[in-house]
């Protein structure tokens, strides 16, 4: 491991120790690591000095005992203490750097493991807090649910009691009805007979009213038919009256024409007067104009005599009840 890595690890450990509590279990491990690093540096510096000064070994055992690291010497060079001082110091020079390097590597691995464990412990603490929060919430919900369950159980008990009471009352009512039915079958009461008679009378009245209603409906239909026939007859009579009035008007015009022709035949009217009369009649319409033109076309005396003879014959042959006589 390089010196820069060792310094970085020491700085991180010192920061963690500065921010940690006095009961932190990593404090002893960090102190041990610092001592190991210092011992390794001292051994490396002293081994370099011994080689450059002519190969005279230094008494590192005494310095390690003074610094309080006897356990490192005991673990790294366990068999060197049984021999003489020179042989022990030489054996330590050979095996101490390797054992310290191994100790440093194991310490770094342990520190990384401890860091991972610390991270996992923090995550577990967070999960534990979350679980505690959920646990408290679950406790609250359980309490509320227990309260609701108790209230529902009480309500169910009340409903069960009411159901039992209602079932008892229903059974009593059934028994009472059965007893009343048996008594009614054995001996009907006067009130029941009166009600039956009243119902039968009402039914008869209802049937009579229905029959009367059917008769009234028939009468209404007959009257409607009669009214329709009367309306139809009135319409036909109106048509006849209009036809008769038209005929009467035609006969009046014909009679006027005949009287005019008679006056012309007798010489009471001259053609000039007739033309004046025709001019006066021309304002009455196209029909009077046609009549005047017809009269002018029939102005010959022979034609007038022939028309009068025909009219007299028709009047003589007609019935005495003719309204046009």
PDB file of C-alpha atoms in Angstrom:
ATOM      1  CA  UNK A   1       0.000   0.000   0.000  1.00  0.00           C
ATOM      2  CA  UNK A   2       1.380   3.428  -0.908  1.00  0.00           C
ATOM      3  CA  UNK A   3       1.951   6.193   1.583  1.00  0.00           C
ATOM      4  CA  UNK A   4      -0.707   8.418  -0.005  1.00  0.00           C
ATOM      5  CA  UNK A   5      -3.340   5.689   0.480  1.00  0.00           C
ATOM      6  CA  UNK A   6      -2.320   5.262   4.080  1.00  0.00           C
ATOM      7  CA  UNK A   7      -2.582   9.017   4.693  1.00  0.00           C
ATOM      8  CA  UNK A   8      -6.005   9.115   3.067  1.00  0.00           C
ATOM      9  CA  UNK A   9      -7.251   6.217   5.186  1.00  0.00           C
ATOM     10  CA  UNK A  10      -5.853   7.872   8.343  1.00  0.00           C
ATOM     11  CA  UNK A  11      -7.549  11.174   7.468  1.00  0.00           C
ATOM     12  CA  UNK A  12     -10.887   9.438   6.915  1.00  0.00           C
ATOM     13  CA  UNK A  13     -10.549   7.551  10.176  1.00  0.00           C
ATOM     14  CA  UNK A  14      -9.649  10.714  12.088  1.00  0.00           C
ATOM     15  CA  UNK A  15     -12.693  12.513  10.675  1.00  0.00           C
ATOM     16  CA  UNK A  16     -14.949   9.616  11.631  1.00  0.00           C
ATOM     17  CA  UNK A  17     -13.432   9.560  15.128  1.00  0.00           C
ATOM     18  CA  UNK A  18     -13.853  13.325  15.498  1.00  0.00           C
ATOM     19  CA  UNK A  19     -17.533  13.098  14.558  1.00  0.00           C
ATOM     20  CA  UNK A  20     -18.222   9.782  16.363  1.00  0.00           C
ATOM     21  CA  UNK A  21     -19.309   9.204  19.928  1.00  0.00           C
ATOM     22  CA  UNK A  22     -16.918   8.184  22.695  1.00  0.00           C
ATOM     23  CA  UNK A  23     -18.509   4.703  22.733  1.00  0.00           C
ATOM     24  CA  UNK A  24     -17.781   4.099  19.019  1.00  0.00           C
ATOM     25  CA  UNK A  25     -16.425   0.516  18.590  1.00  0.00           C
ATOM     26  CA  UNK A  26     -14.207   1.611  15.683  1.00  0.00           C
ATOM     27  CA  UNK A  27     -12.003   3.895  17.833  1.00  0.00           C
ATOM     28  CA  UNK A  28      -9.747   1.067  19.060  1.00  0.00           C
ATOM     29  CA  UNK A  29      -9.357  -0.292  15.540  1.00  0.00           C
ATOM     30  CA  UNK A  30      -8.356   3.125  14.214  1.00  0.00           C
ATOM     31  CA  UNK A  31      -5.829   3.627  16.992  1.00  0.00           C
ATOM     32  CA  UNK A  32      -4.391   0.210  16.270  1.00  0.00           C
ATOM     33  CA  UNK A  33      -4.149   1.089  12.583  1.00  0.00           C
ATOM     34  CA  UNK A  34      -2.359   4.357  13.347  1.00  0.00           C
ATOM     35  CA  UNK A  35       0.160   2.578  15.555  1.00  0.00           C
ATOM     36  CA  UNK A  36       0.777  -0.012  12.882  1.00  0.00           C
ATOM     37  CA  UNK A  37       1.399   2.665  10.268  1.00  0.00           C
ATOM     38  CA  UNK A  38       3.806   4.541  12.525  1.00  0.00           C
ATOM     39  CA  UNK A  39       5.644   1.339  13.341  1.00  0.00           C
ATOM     40  CA  UNK A  40       5.914   0.451   9.649  1.00  0.00           C
ATOM     41  CA  UNK A  41       7.331   3.885   8.824  1.00  0.00           C
ATOM     42  CA  UNK A  42       9.836   3.654  11.674  1.00  0.00           C
ATOM     43  CA  UNK A  43      10.947   0.174  10.629  1.00  0.00           C
ATOM     44  CA  UNK A  44      11.373   1.229   7.018  1.00  0.00           C
ATOM     45  CA  UNK A  45      13.395   4.321   7.961  1.00  0.00           C
ATOM     46  CA  UNK A  46      15.606   2.435  10.406  1.00  0.00           C
ATOM     47  CA  UNK A  47      16.194  -0.445   7.999  1.00  0.00           C
ATOM     48  CA  UNK A  48      17.371   2.069   5.375  1.00  0.00           C
ATOM     49  CA  UNK A  49      19.703   3.725   7.895  1.00  0.00           C
ATOM     50  CA  UNK A  50      21.229   0.388   8.928  1.00  0.00           C
ATOM     51  CA  UNK A  51      22.036  -0.590   5.402  1.00  0.00           C
ATOM     52  CA  UNK A  52      23.669   2.752   4.601  1.00  0.00           C
ATOM     53  CA  UNK A  53      25.812   2.795   7.789  1.00  0.00           C
ATOM     54  CA  UNK A  54      27.735  -0.357   7.118  1.00  0.00           C
ATOM     55  CA  UNK A  55      25.161  -3.025   7.973  1.00  0.00           C
ATOM     56  CA  UNK A  56      24.980  -2.550  11.796  1.00  0.00           C
ATOM     57  CA  UNK A  57      21.535  -3.619  13.011  1.00  0.00           C
ATOM     58  CA  UNK A  58      19.534  -1.371  15.291  1.00  0.00           C
ATOM     59  CA  UNK A  59      17.710  -2.538  18.490  1.00  0.00           C
ATOM     60  CA  UNK A  60      14.113  -2.174  17.238  1.00  0.00           C
ATOM     61  CA  UNK A  61      12.803  -4.506  19.931  1.00  0.00           C
ATOM     62  CA  UNK A  62      13.407  -1.915  22.640  1.00  0.00           C
ATOM     63  CA  UNK A  63      11.749   0.862  20.641  1.00  0.00           C
ATOM     64  CA  UNK A  64       8.700  -1.320  19.984  1.00  0.00           C
ATOM     65  CA  UNK A  65       8.464  -2.156  23.681  1.00  0.00           C
ATOM     66  CA  UNK A  66       8.679   1.551  24.533  1.00  0.00           C
ATOM     67  CA  UNK A  67       5.915   2.447  22.061  1.00  0.00           C
ATOM     68  CA  UNK A  68       3.562  -0.180  23.507  1.00  0.00           C
ATOM     69  CA  UNK A  69       3.363  -2.465  20.492  1.00  0.00           C
ATOM     70  CA  UNK A  70       4.574  -5.707  22.033  1.00  0.00           C
ATOM     71  CA  UNK A  71       1.558  -7.566  20.672  1.00  0.00           C
ATOM     72  CA  UNK A  72       2.647  -6.775  17.079  1.00  0.00           C
ATOM     73  CA  UNK A  73       6.103  -8.264  17.674  1.00  0.00           C
ATOM     74  CA  UNK A  74       4.582 -11.256  19.387  1.00  0.00           C
ATOM     75  CA  UNK A  75       2.216 -11.882  16.410  1.00  0.00           C
ATOM     76  CA  UNK A  76       4.699 -11.138  13.587  1.00  0.00           C
ATOM     77  CA  UNK A  77       7.979 -12.652  14.952  1.00  0.00           C
ATOM     78  CA  UNK A  78       6.807 -15.078  17.609  1.00  0.00           C
ATOM     79  CA  UNK A  79       9.952 -17.284  17.687  1.00  0.00           C
ATOM     80  CA  UNK A  80      12.590 -14.576  17.749  1.00  0.00           C
ATOM     81  CA  UNK A  81      12.498 -13.907  21.511  1.00  0.00           C
ATOM     82  CA  UNK A  82      13.881 -17.325  22.472  1.00  0.00           C
ATOM     83  CA  UNK A  83      17.245 -16.728  20.784  1.00  0.00           C
ATOM     84  CA  UNK A  84      19.849 -14.084  21.488  1.00  0.00           C
ATOM     85  CA  UNK A  85      19.400 -10.338  20.975  1.00  0.00           C
ATOM     86  CA  UNK A  86      21.319 -10.244  17.756  1.00  0.00           C
ATOM     87  CA  UNK A  87      19.517 -13.123  16.188  1.00  0.00           C
ATOM     88  CA  UNK A  88      16.106 -11.685  17.329  1.00  0.00           C
ATOM     89  CA  UNK A  89      16.797  -8.292  15.838  1.00  0.00           C
ATOM     90  CA  UNK A  90      17.923  -9.786  12.542  1.00  0.00           C
ATOM     91  CA  UNK A  91      14.863 -12.016  12.310  1.00  0.00           C
ATOM     92  CA  UNK A  92      12.610  -9.107  13.049  1.00  0.00           C
ATOM     93  CA  UNK A  93      14.255  -7.076  10.277  1.00  0.00           C
ATOM     94  CA  UNK A  94      13.296  -9.798   7.830  1.00  0.00           C
ATOM     95  CA  UNK A  95       9.751 -10.637   8.970  1.00  0.00           C
ATOM     96  CA  UNK A  96       8.413  -7.374  10.469  1.00  0.00           C
ATOM     97  CA  UNK A  97       7.733  -5.463   7.209  1.00  0.00           C
ATOM     98  CA  UNK A  98       5.853  -8.381   5.720  1.00  0.00           C
ATOM     99  CA  UNK A  99       3.749  -8.930   8.832  1.00  0.00           C
ATOM    100  CA  UNK A 100       2.997  -5.223   9.108  1.00  0.00           C
ATOM    101  CA  UNK A 101       1.967  -5.094   5.442  1.00  0.00           C
ATOM    102  CA  UNK A 102      -0.380  -8.012   6.008  1.00  0.00           C
ATOM    103  CA  UNK A 103      -1.764  -6.366   9.122  1.00  0.00           C
ATOM    104  CA  UNK A 104      -2.363  -3.135   7.214  1.00  0.00           C
ATOM    105  CA  UNK A 105      -4.150  -4.960   4.392  1.00  0.00           C
ATOM    106  CA  UNK A 106      -6.333  -6.860   6.822  1.00  0.00           C
ATOM    107  CA  UNK A 107      -7.089  -3.613   8.641  1.00  0.00           C
ATOM    108  CA  UNK A 108      -8.109  -1.873   5.397  1.00  0.00           C
ATOM    109  CA  UNK A 109     -10.320  -4.814   4.462  1.00  0.00           C
ATOM    110  CA  UNK A 110     -11.900  -4.762   7.901  1.00  0.00           C
ATOM    111  CA  UNK A 111     -12.412  -1.016   7.674  1.00  0.00           C
ATOM    112  CA  UNK A 112     -14.180  -1.371   4.337  1.00  0.00           C
ATOM    113  CA  UNK A 113     -16.299  -4.142   5.728  1.00  0.00           C
ATOM    114  CA  UNK A 114     -17.117  -1.962   8.725  1.00  0.00           C
ATOM    115  CA  UNK A 115     -18.020   0.931   6.429  1.00  0.00           C
ATOM    116  CA  UNK A 116     -20.364  -1.307   4.456  1.00  0.00           C
ATOM    117  CA  UNK A 117     -21.784  -2.576   7.710  1.00  0.00           C
ATOM    118  CA  UNK A 118     -22.292   0.993   8.884  1.00  0.00           C
ATOM    119  CA  UNK A 119     -24.130   1.868   5.648  1.00  0.00           C
ATOM    120  CA  UNK A 120     -26.285  -1.222   5.981  1.00  0.00           C
ATOM    121  CA  UNK A 121     -26.910  -0.366   9.638  1.00  0.00           C
ATOM    122  CA  UNK A 122     -28.052   3.124   8.641  1.00  0.00           C
ATOM    123  CA  UNK A 123     -30.386   1.648   6.025  1.00  0.00           C
ATOM    124  CA  UNK A 124     -31.696  -0.782   8.602  1.00  0.00           C
ATOM    125  CA  UNK A 125     -32.261   2.083  11.019  1.00  0.00           C
ATOM    126  CA  UNK A 126     -34.191   3.961   8.349  1.00  0.00           C
ATOM    127  CA  UNK A 127     -36.262   0.875   7.621  1.00  0.00           C
ATOM    128  CA  UNK A 128     -36.769   0.405  11.332  1.00  0.00           C
ATOM    129  CA  UNK A 129     -38.023   3.990  11.683  1.00  0.00           C
ATOM    130  CA  UNK A 130     -40.324   3.540   8.708  1.00  0.00           C
ATOM    131  CA  UNK A 131     -41.604   0.289  10.160  1.00  0.00           C
ATOM    132  CA  UNK A 132     -42.145   1.985  13.510  1.00  0.00           C
ATOM    133  CA  UNK A 133     -44.114   4.746  11.792  1.00  0.00           C
ATOM    134  CA  UNK A 134     -46.166   2.165   9.922  1.00  0.00           C
ATOM    135  CA  UNK A 135     -46.618   0.261  13.150  1.00  0.00           C
ATOM    136  CA  UNK A 136     -48.007   3.330  14.910  1.00  0.00           C
ATOM    137  CA  UNK A 137     -50.327   4.029  11.976  1.00  0.00           C
ATOM    138  CA  UNK A 138     -51.445   0.412  11.971  1.00  0.00           C
ATOM    139  CA  UNK A 139     -52.106   0.631  15.686  1.00  0.00           C
ATOM    140  CA  UNK A 140     -54.268   3.710  15.132  1.00  0.00           C
ATOM    141  CA  UNK A 141     -56.197   2.054  12.310  1.00  0.00           C
ATOM    142  CA  UNK A 142     -56.613  -1.099  14.391  1.00  0.00           C
ATOM    143  CA  UNK A 143     -57.988   0.979  17.255  1.00  0.00           C
ATOM    144  CA  UNK A 144     -60.464   2.745  14.976  1.00  0.00           C
ATOM    145  CA  UNK A 145     -61.482  -0.531  13.377  1.00  0.00           C
ATOM    146  CA  UNK A 146     -61.937  -2.125  16.770  1.00  0.00           C
ATOM    147  CA  UNK A 147     -64.135   0.791  17.801  1.00  0.00           C
ATOM    148  CA  UNK A 148     -66.218   0.467  14.642  1.00  0.00           C
ATOM    149  CA  UNK A 149     -66.442  -3.305  15.125  1.00  0.00           C
ATOM    150  CA  UNK A 150     -67.652  -2.825  18.677  1.00  0.00           C
ATOM    151  CA  UNK A 151     -70.242  -0.286  17.561  1.00  0.00           C
ATOM    152  CA  UNK A 152     -71.381  -2.618  14.774  1.00  0.00           C
ATOM    153  CA  UNK A 153     -71.607  -5.520  17.191  1.00  0.00           C
ATOM    154  CA  UNK A 154     -73.720  -3.414  19.533  1.00  0.00           C
ATOM    155  CA  UNK A 155     -75.920  -2.397  16.624  1.00  0.00           C
ATOM    156  CA  UNK A 156     -76.245  -6.028  15.556  1.00  0.00           C
ATOM    157  CA  UNK A 157     -77.271  -6.979  19.067  1.00  0.00           C
ATOM    158  CA  UNK A 158     -79.901  -4.236  19.105  1.00  0.00           C
ATOM    159  CA  UNK A 159     -81.209  -5.323  15.715  1.00  0.00           C
ATOM    160  CA  UNK A 160     -81.304  -8.934  16.834  1.00  0.00           C
ATOM    161  CA  UNK A 161     -83.335  -7.948  19.881  1.00  0.00           C
ATOM    162  CA  UNK A 162     -85.740  -5.947  17.734  1.00  0.00           C
ATOM    163  CA  UNK A 163     -86.039  -8.884  15.312  1.00  0.00           C
ATOM    164  CA  UNK A 164     -86.819 -11.221  18.171  1.00  0.00           C
ATOM    165  CA  UNK A 165     -89.465  -8.837  19.503  1.00  0.00           C
ATOM    166  CA  UNK A 166     -91.011  -8.456  16.065  1.00  0.00           C
ATOM    167  CA  UNK A 167     -91.038 -12.209  15.541  1.00  0.00           C
ATOM    168  CA  UNK A 168     -92.851 -12.651  18.853  1.00  0.00           C
ATOM    169  CA  UNK A 169     -95.393  -9.978  17.912  1.00  0.00           C
ATOM    170  CA  UNK A 170     -95.852 -11.543  14.479  1.00  0.00           C
ATOM    171  CA  UNK A 171     -96.473 -14.930  16.022  1.00  0.00           C
ATOM    172  CA  UNK A 172     -99.066 -13.402  18.334  1.00  0.00           C
ATOM    173  CA  UNK A 173    -100.730 -11.659  15.391  1.00  0.00           C
ATOM    174  CA  UNK A 174    -100.844 -14.916  13.416  1.00  0.00           C
ATOM    175  CA  UNK A 175    -102.429 -16.725  16.333  1.00  0.00           C
ATOM    176  CA  UNK A 176    -104.960 -13.934  16.750  1.00  0.00           C
ATOM    177  CA  UNK A 177    -105.862 -14.036  13.055  1.00  0.00           C
ATOM    178  CA  UNK A 178    -106.179 -17.802  13.070  1.00  0.00           C
ATOM    179  CA  UNK A 179    -108.470 -17.658  16.102  1.00  0.00           C
ATOM    180  CA  UNK A 180    -110.535 -14.893  14.474  1.00  0.00           C
ATOM    181  CA  UNK A 181    -110.842 -16.899  11.250  1.00  0.00           C
ATOM    182  CA  UNK A 182    -111.961 -20.000  13.100  1.00  0.00           C
ATOM    183  CA  UNK A 183    -114.542 -17.997  15.032  1.00  0.00           C
ATOM    184  CA  UNK A 184    -115.739 -16.325  11.845  1.00  0.00           C
ATOM    185  CA  UNK A 185    -116.133 -19.677  10.104  1.00  0.00           C
ATOM    186  CA  UNK A 186    -118.098 -21.089  12.999  1.00  0.00           C
ATOM    187  CA  UNK A 187    -120.378 -18.104  13.609  1.00  0.00           C
ATOM    188  CA  UNK A 188    -120.338 -15.153  11.185  1.00  0.00           C
ATOM    189  CA  UNK A 189    -121.024 -11.847  12.814  1.00  0.00           C
ATOM    190  CA  UNK A 190    -123.911  -9.497  11.965  1.00  0.00           C
ATOM    191  CA  UNK A 191    -121.511  -6.826  10.866  1.00  0.00           C
ATOM    192  CA  UNK A 192    -119.998  -9.186   8.311  1.00  0.00           C
ATOM    193  CA  UNK A 193    -123.454 -10.066   6.994  1.00  0.00           C
ATOM    194  CA  UNK A 194    -124.366  -6.404   6.758  1.00  0.00           C
ATOM    195  CA  UNK A 195    -121.172  -5.677   4.891  1.00  0.00           C
ATOM    196  CA  UNK A 196    -121.843  -8.536   2.490  1.00  0.00           C
ATOM    197  CA  UNK A 197    -125.378  -7.287   1.818  1.00  0.00           C
ATOM    198  CA  UNK A 198    -124.113  -3.774   1.284  1.00  0.00           C
ATOM    199  CA  UNK A 199    -121.467  -4.997  -1.112  1.00  0.00           C
ATOM    200  CA  UNK A 200    -124.010  -7.043  -3.069  1.00  0.00           C
ATOM    201  CA  UNK A 201    -126.353  -4.038  -3.256  1.00  0.00           C
ATOM    202  CA  UNK A 202    -123.549  -1.839  -4.479  1.00  0.00           C
ATOM    203  CA  UNK A 203    -122.648  -4.433  -7.087  1.00  0.00           C
ATOM    204  CA  UNK A 204    -126.246  -4.522  -8.328  1.00  0.00           C
ATOM    205  CA  UNK A 205    -126.364  -0.744  -8.511  1.00  0.00           C
ATOM    206  CA  UNK A 206    -123.110  -0.783 -10.378  1.00  0.00           C
ATOM    207  CA  UNK A 207    -124.466  -3.285 -12.886  1.00  0.00           C
ATOM    208  CA  UNK A 208    -127.633  -1.212 -13.357  1.00  0.00           C
ATOM    209  CA  UNK A 209    -125.556   1.900 -13.863  1.00  0.00           C
ATOM    210  CA  UNK A 210    -123.456   0.068 -16.428  1.00  0.00           C
ATOM    211  CA  UNK A 211    -126.599  -1.055 -18.279  1.00  0.00           C
ATOM    212  CA  UNK A 212    -128.015   2.474 -18.148  1.00  0.00           C
ATOM    213  CA  UNK A 213    -124.743   3.775 -19.459  1.00  0.00           C
ATOM    214  CA  UNK A 214    -124.819   1.366 -22.381  1.00  0.00           C
ATOM    215  CA  UNK A 215    -128.400   2.432 -23.142  1.00  0.00           C
ATOM    216  CA  UNK A 216    -127.430   6.079 -22.963  1.00  0.00           C
ATOM    217  CA  UNK A 217    -124.515   5.431 -25.266  1.00  0.00           C
ATOM    218  CA  UNK A 218    -126.822   3.745 -27.752  1.00  0.00           C
ATOM    219  CA  UNK A 219    -129.231   6.673 -27.582  1.00  0.00           C
ATOM    220  CA  UNK A 220    -126.366   9.064 -28.094  1.00  0.00           C
ATOM    221  CA  UNK A 221    -125.190   7.137 -31.137  1.00  0.00           C
ATOM    222  CA  UNK A 222    -128.751   7.080 -32.530  1.00  0.00           C
ATOM    223  CA  UNK A 223    -129.114  10.804 -31.935  1.00  0.00           C
ATOM    224  CA  UNK A 224    -125.792  11.430 -33.597  1.00  0.00           C
ATOM    225  CA  UNK A 225    -126.927   9.401 -36.597  1.00  0.00           C
ATOM    226  CA  UNK A 226    -130.217  11.328 -36.694  1.00  0.00           C
ATOM    227  CA  UNK A 227    -128.369  14.627 -36.444  1.00  0.00           C
ATOM    228  CA  UNK A 228    -126.107  13.572 -39.285  1.00  0.00           C
ATOM    229  CA  UNK A 229    -129.141  12.607 -41.385  1.00  0.00           C
ATOM    230  CA  UNK A 230    -130.883  15.897 -40.561  1.00  0.00           C
ATOM    231  CA  UNK A 231    -127.759  17.823 -41.491  1.00  0.00           C
ATOM    232  CA  UNK A 232    -127.572  15.885 -44.744  1.00  0.00           C
ATOM    233  CA  UNK A 233    -131.265  16.564 -45.463  1.00  0.00           C
ATOM    234  CA  UNK A 234    -130.770  20.237 -44.672  1.00  0.00           C
ATOM    235  CA  UNK A 235    -127.870  20.342 -47.076  1.00  0.00           C
ATOM    236  CA  UNK A 236    -129.970  18.673 -49.790  1.00  0.00           C
ATOM    237  CA  UNK A 237    -132.871  21.057 -49.081  1.00  0.00           C
ATOM    238  CA  UNK A 238    -130.538  24.014 -49.292  1.00  0.00           C
ATOM    239  CA  UNK A 239    -129.314  22.725 -52.630  1.00  0.00           C
ATOM    240  CA  UNK A 240    -132.917  22.355 -53.812  1.00  0.00           C
ATOM    241  CA  UNK A 241    -133.783  25.837 -52.614  1.00  0.00           C
ATOM    242  CA  UNK A 242    -130.820  27.282 -54.438  1.00  0.00           C
ATOM    243  CA  UNK A 243    -131.840  25.385 -57.564  1.00  0.00           C
ATOM    244  CA  UNK A 244    -135.467  26.568 -57.222  1.00  0.00           C
ATOM    245  CA  UNK A 245    -134.341  30.147 -56.642  1.00  0.00           C
ATOM    246  CA  UNK A 246    -132.157  29.926 -59.712  1.00  0.00           C
ATOM    247  CA  UNK A 247    -135.094  28.573 -61.742  1.00  0.00           C
ATOM    248  CA  UNK A 248    -137.378  31.272 -60.383  1.00  0.00           C
ATOM    249  CA  UNK A 249    -134.843  33.881 -61.365  1.00  0.00           C
ATOM    250  CA  UNK A 250    -134.624  32.348 -64.808  1.00  0.00           C
ATOM    251  CA  UNK A 251    -138.409  32.416 -65.166  1.00  0.00           C
ATOM    252  CA  UNK A 252    -138.538  36.013 -63.978  1.00  0.00           C
ATOM    253  CA  UNK A 253    -136.015  37.037 -66.574  1.00  0.00           C
ATOM    254  CA  UNK A 254    -137.927  35.073 -69.176  1.00  0.00           C
ATOM    255  CA  UNK A 255    -141.196  36.696 -68.120  1.00  0.00           C
ATOM    256  CA  UNK A 256    -139.626  40.119 -68.332  1.00  0.00           C
ATOM    257  CA  UNK A 257    -138.349  39.307 -71.765  1.00  0.00           C
ATOM    258  CA  UNK A 258    -141.801  38.109 -72.803  1.00  0.00           C
ATOM    259  CA  UNK A 259    -143.439  41.252 -71.462  1.00  0.00           C
ATOM    260  CA  UNK A 260    -140.891  43.285 -73.330  1.00  0.00           C
ATOM    261  CA  UNK A 261    -141.592  41.364 -76.496  1.00  0.00           C
ATOM    262  CA  UNK A 262    -145.325  41.854 -75.954  1.00  0.00           C
ATOM    263  CA  UNK A 263    -144.828  45.575 -75.575  1.00  0.00           C
ATOM    264  CA  UNK A 264    -142.749  45.639 -78.712  1.00  0.00           C
ATOM    265  CA  UNK A 265    -145.384  43.636 -80.576  1.00  0.00           C
ATOM    266  CA  UNK A 266    -148.165  45.954 -79.486  1.00  0.00           C
ATOM    267  CA  UNK A 267    -146.110  48.964 -80.370  1.00  0.00           C
ATOM    268  CA  UNK A 268    -145.759  50.395 -76.933  1.00  0.00           C
ATOM    269  CA  UNK A 269    -141.984  50.457 -77.309  1.00  0.00           C
ATOM    270  CA  UNK A 270    -140.011  51.522 -80.289  1.00  0.00           C
ATOM    271  CA  UNK A 271    -136.632  50.289 -81.178  1.00  0.00           C
ATOM    272  CA  UNK A 272    -135.071  53.479 -79.947  1.00  0.00           C
ATOM    273  CA  UNK A 273    -136.573  53.079 -76.475  1.00  0.00           C
ATOM    274  CA  UNK A 274    -135.560  49.464 -76.542  1.00  0.00           C
ATOM    275  CA  UNK A 275    -132.005  50.451 -77.299  1.00  0.00           C
ATOM    276  CA  UNK A 276    -132.071  52.972 -74.442  1.00  0.00           C
ATOM    277  CA  UNK A 277    -133.389  50.251 -72.124  1.00  0.00           C
ATOM    278  CA  UNK A 278    -130.754  47.922 -73.408  1.00  0.00           C
ATOM    279  CA  UNK A 279    -128.107  50.551 -72.712  1.00  0.00           C
ATOM    280  CA  UNK A 280    -129.427  50.924 -69.169  1.00  0.00           C
ATOM    281  CA  UNK A 281    -129.330  47.188 -68.690  1.00  0.00           C
ATOM    282  CA  UNK A 282    -125.820  46.894 -70.048  1.00  0.00           C
ATOM    283  CA  UNK A 283    -124.478  48.093 -66.696  1.00  0.00           C
ATOM    284  CA  UNK A 284    -126.030  45.068 -64.940  1.00  0.00           C
ATOM    285  CA  UNK A 285    -123.594  42.614 -66.481  1.00  0.00           C
ATOM    286  CA  UNK A 286    -122.761  40.403 -69.352  1.00  0.00           C
ATOM    287  CA  UNK A 287    -125.947  38.337 -68.970  1.00  0.00           C
ATOM    288  CA  UNK A 288    -128.196  41.365 -69.628  1.00  0.00           C
ATOM    289  CA  UNK A 289    -126.086  42.227 -72.675  1.00  0.00           C
ATOM    290  CA  UNK A 290    -126.592  38.745 -74.022  1.00  0.00           C
ATOM    291  CA  UNK A 291    -130.357  39.017 -73.372  1.00  0.00           C
ATOM    292  CA  UNK A 292    -130.540  42.382 -75.142  1.00  0.00           C
ATOM    293  CA  UNK A 293    -128.650  41.020 -78.123  1.00  0.00           C
ATOM    294  CA  UNK A 294    -130.996  38.030 -78.176  1.00  0.00           C
ATOM    295  CA  UNK A 295    -134.024  40.336 -78.109  1.00  0.00           C
ATOM    296  CA  UNK A 296    -132.601  42.429 -80.920  1.00  0.00           C
ATOM    297  CA  UNK A 297    -132.033  39.286 -82.978  1.00  0.00           C
ATOM    298  CA  UNK A 298    -135.641  38.259 -82.336  1.00  0.00           C
ATOM    299  CA  UNK A 299    -137.145  41.615 -83.245  1.00  0.00           C
ATOM    300  CA  UNK A 300    -139.016  40.295 -86.234  1.00  0.00           C
ATOM    301  CA  UNK A 301    -142.750  40.238 -85.706  1.00  0.00           C
ATOM    302  CA  UNK A 302    -143.188  36.693 -86.936  1.00  0.00           C
ATOM    303  CA  UNK A 303    -140.669  35.383 -84.489  1.00  0.00           C
ATOM    304  CA  UNK A 304    -142.344  37.250 -81.637  1.00  0.00           C
ATOM    305  CA  UNK A 305    -145.734  35.786 -82.518  1.00  0.00           C
ATOM    306  CA  UNK A 306    -144.260  32.305 -82.671  1.00  0.00           C
ATOM    307  CA  UNK A 307    -142.666  32.637 -79.236  1.00  0.00           C
ATOM    308  CA  UNK A 308    -145.885  33.954 -77.678  1.00  0.00           C
ATOM    309  CA  UNK A 309    -147.876  31.102 -79.167  1.00  0.00           C
ATOM    310  CA  UNK A 310    -145.458  28.545 -77.775  1.00  0.00           C
ATOM    311  CA  UNK A 311    -145.578  30.115 -74.314  1.00  0.00           C
ATOM    312  CA  UNK A 312    -149.367  30.228 -74.279  1.00  0.00           C
ATOM    313  CA  UNK A 313    -149.560  26.590 -75.268  1.00  0.00           C
ATOM    314  CA  UNK A 314    -147.122  25.628 -72.524  1.00  0.00           C
ATOM    315  CA  UNK A 315    -149.088  27.620 -69.961  1.00  0.00           C
ATOM    316  CA  UNK A 316    -152.370  26.110 -71.082  1.00  0.00           C
ATOM    317  CA  UNK A 317    -151.036  22.568 -70.899  1.00  0.00           C
ATOM    318  CA  UNK A 318    -149.362  23.108 -67.491  1.00  0.00           C
ATOM    319  CA  UNK A 319    -150.975  22.125 -64.205  1.00  0.00           C
ATOM    320  CA  UNK A 320    -152.953  24.611 -62.188  1.00  0.00           C
ATOM    321  CA  UNK A 321    -150.549  24.094 -59.203  1.00  0.00           C
ATOM    322  CA  UNK A 322    -147.564  25.257 -61.210  1.00  0.00           C
ATOM    323  CA  UNK A 323    -145.935  28.110 -59.272  1.00  0.00           C
ATOM    324  CA  UNK A 324    -144.700  29.677 -62.513  1.00  0.00           C
ATOM    325  CA  UNK A 325    -148.323  30.246 -63.801  1.00  0.00           C
TER     326      UNK A 325
END
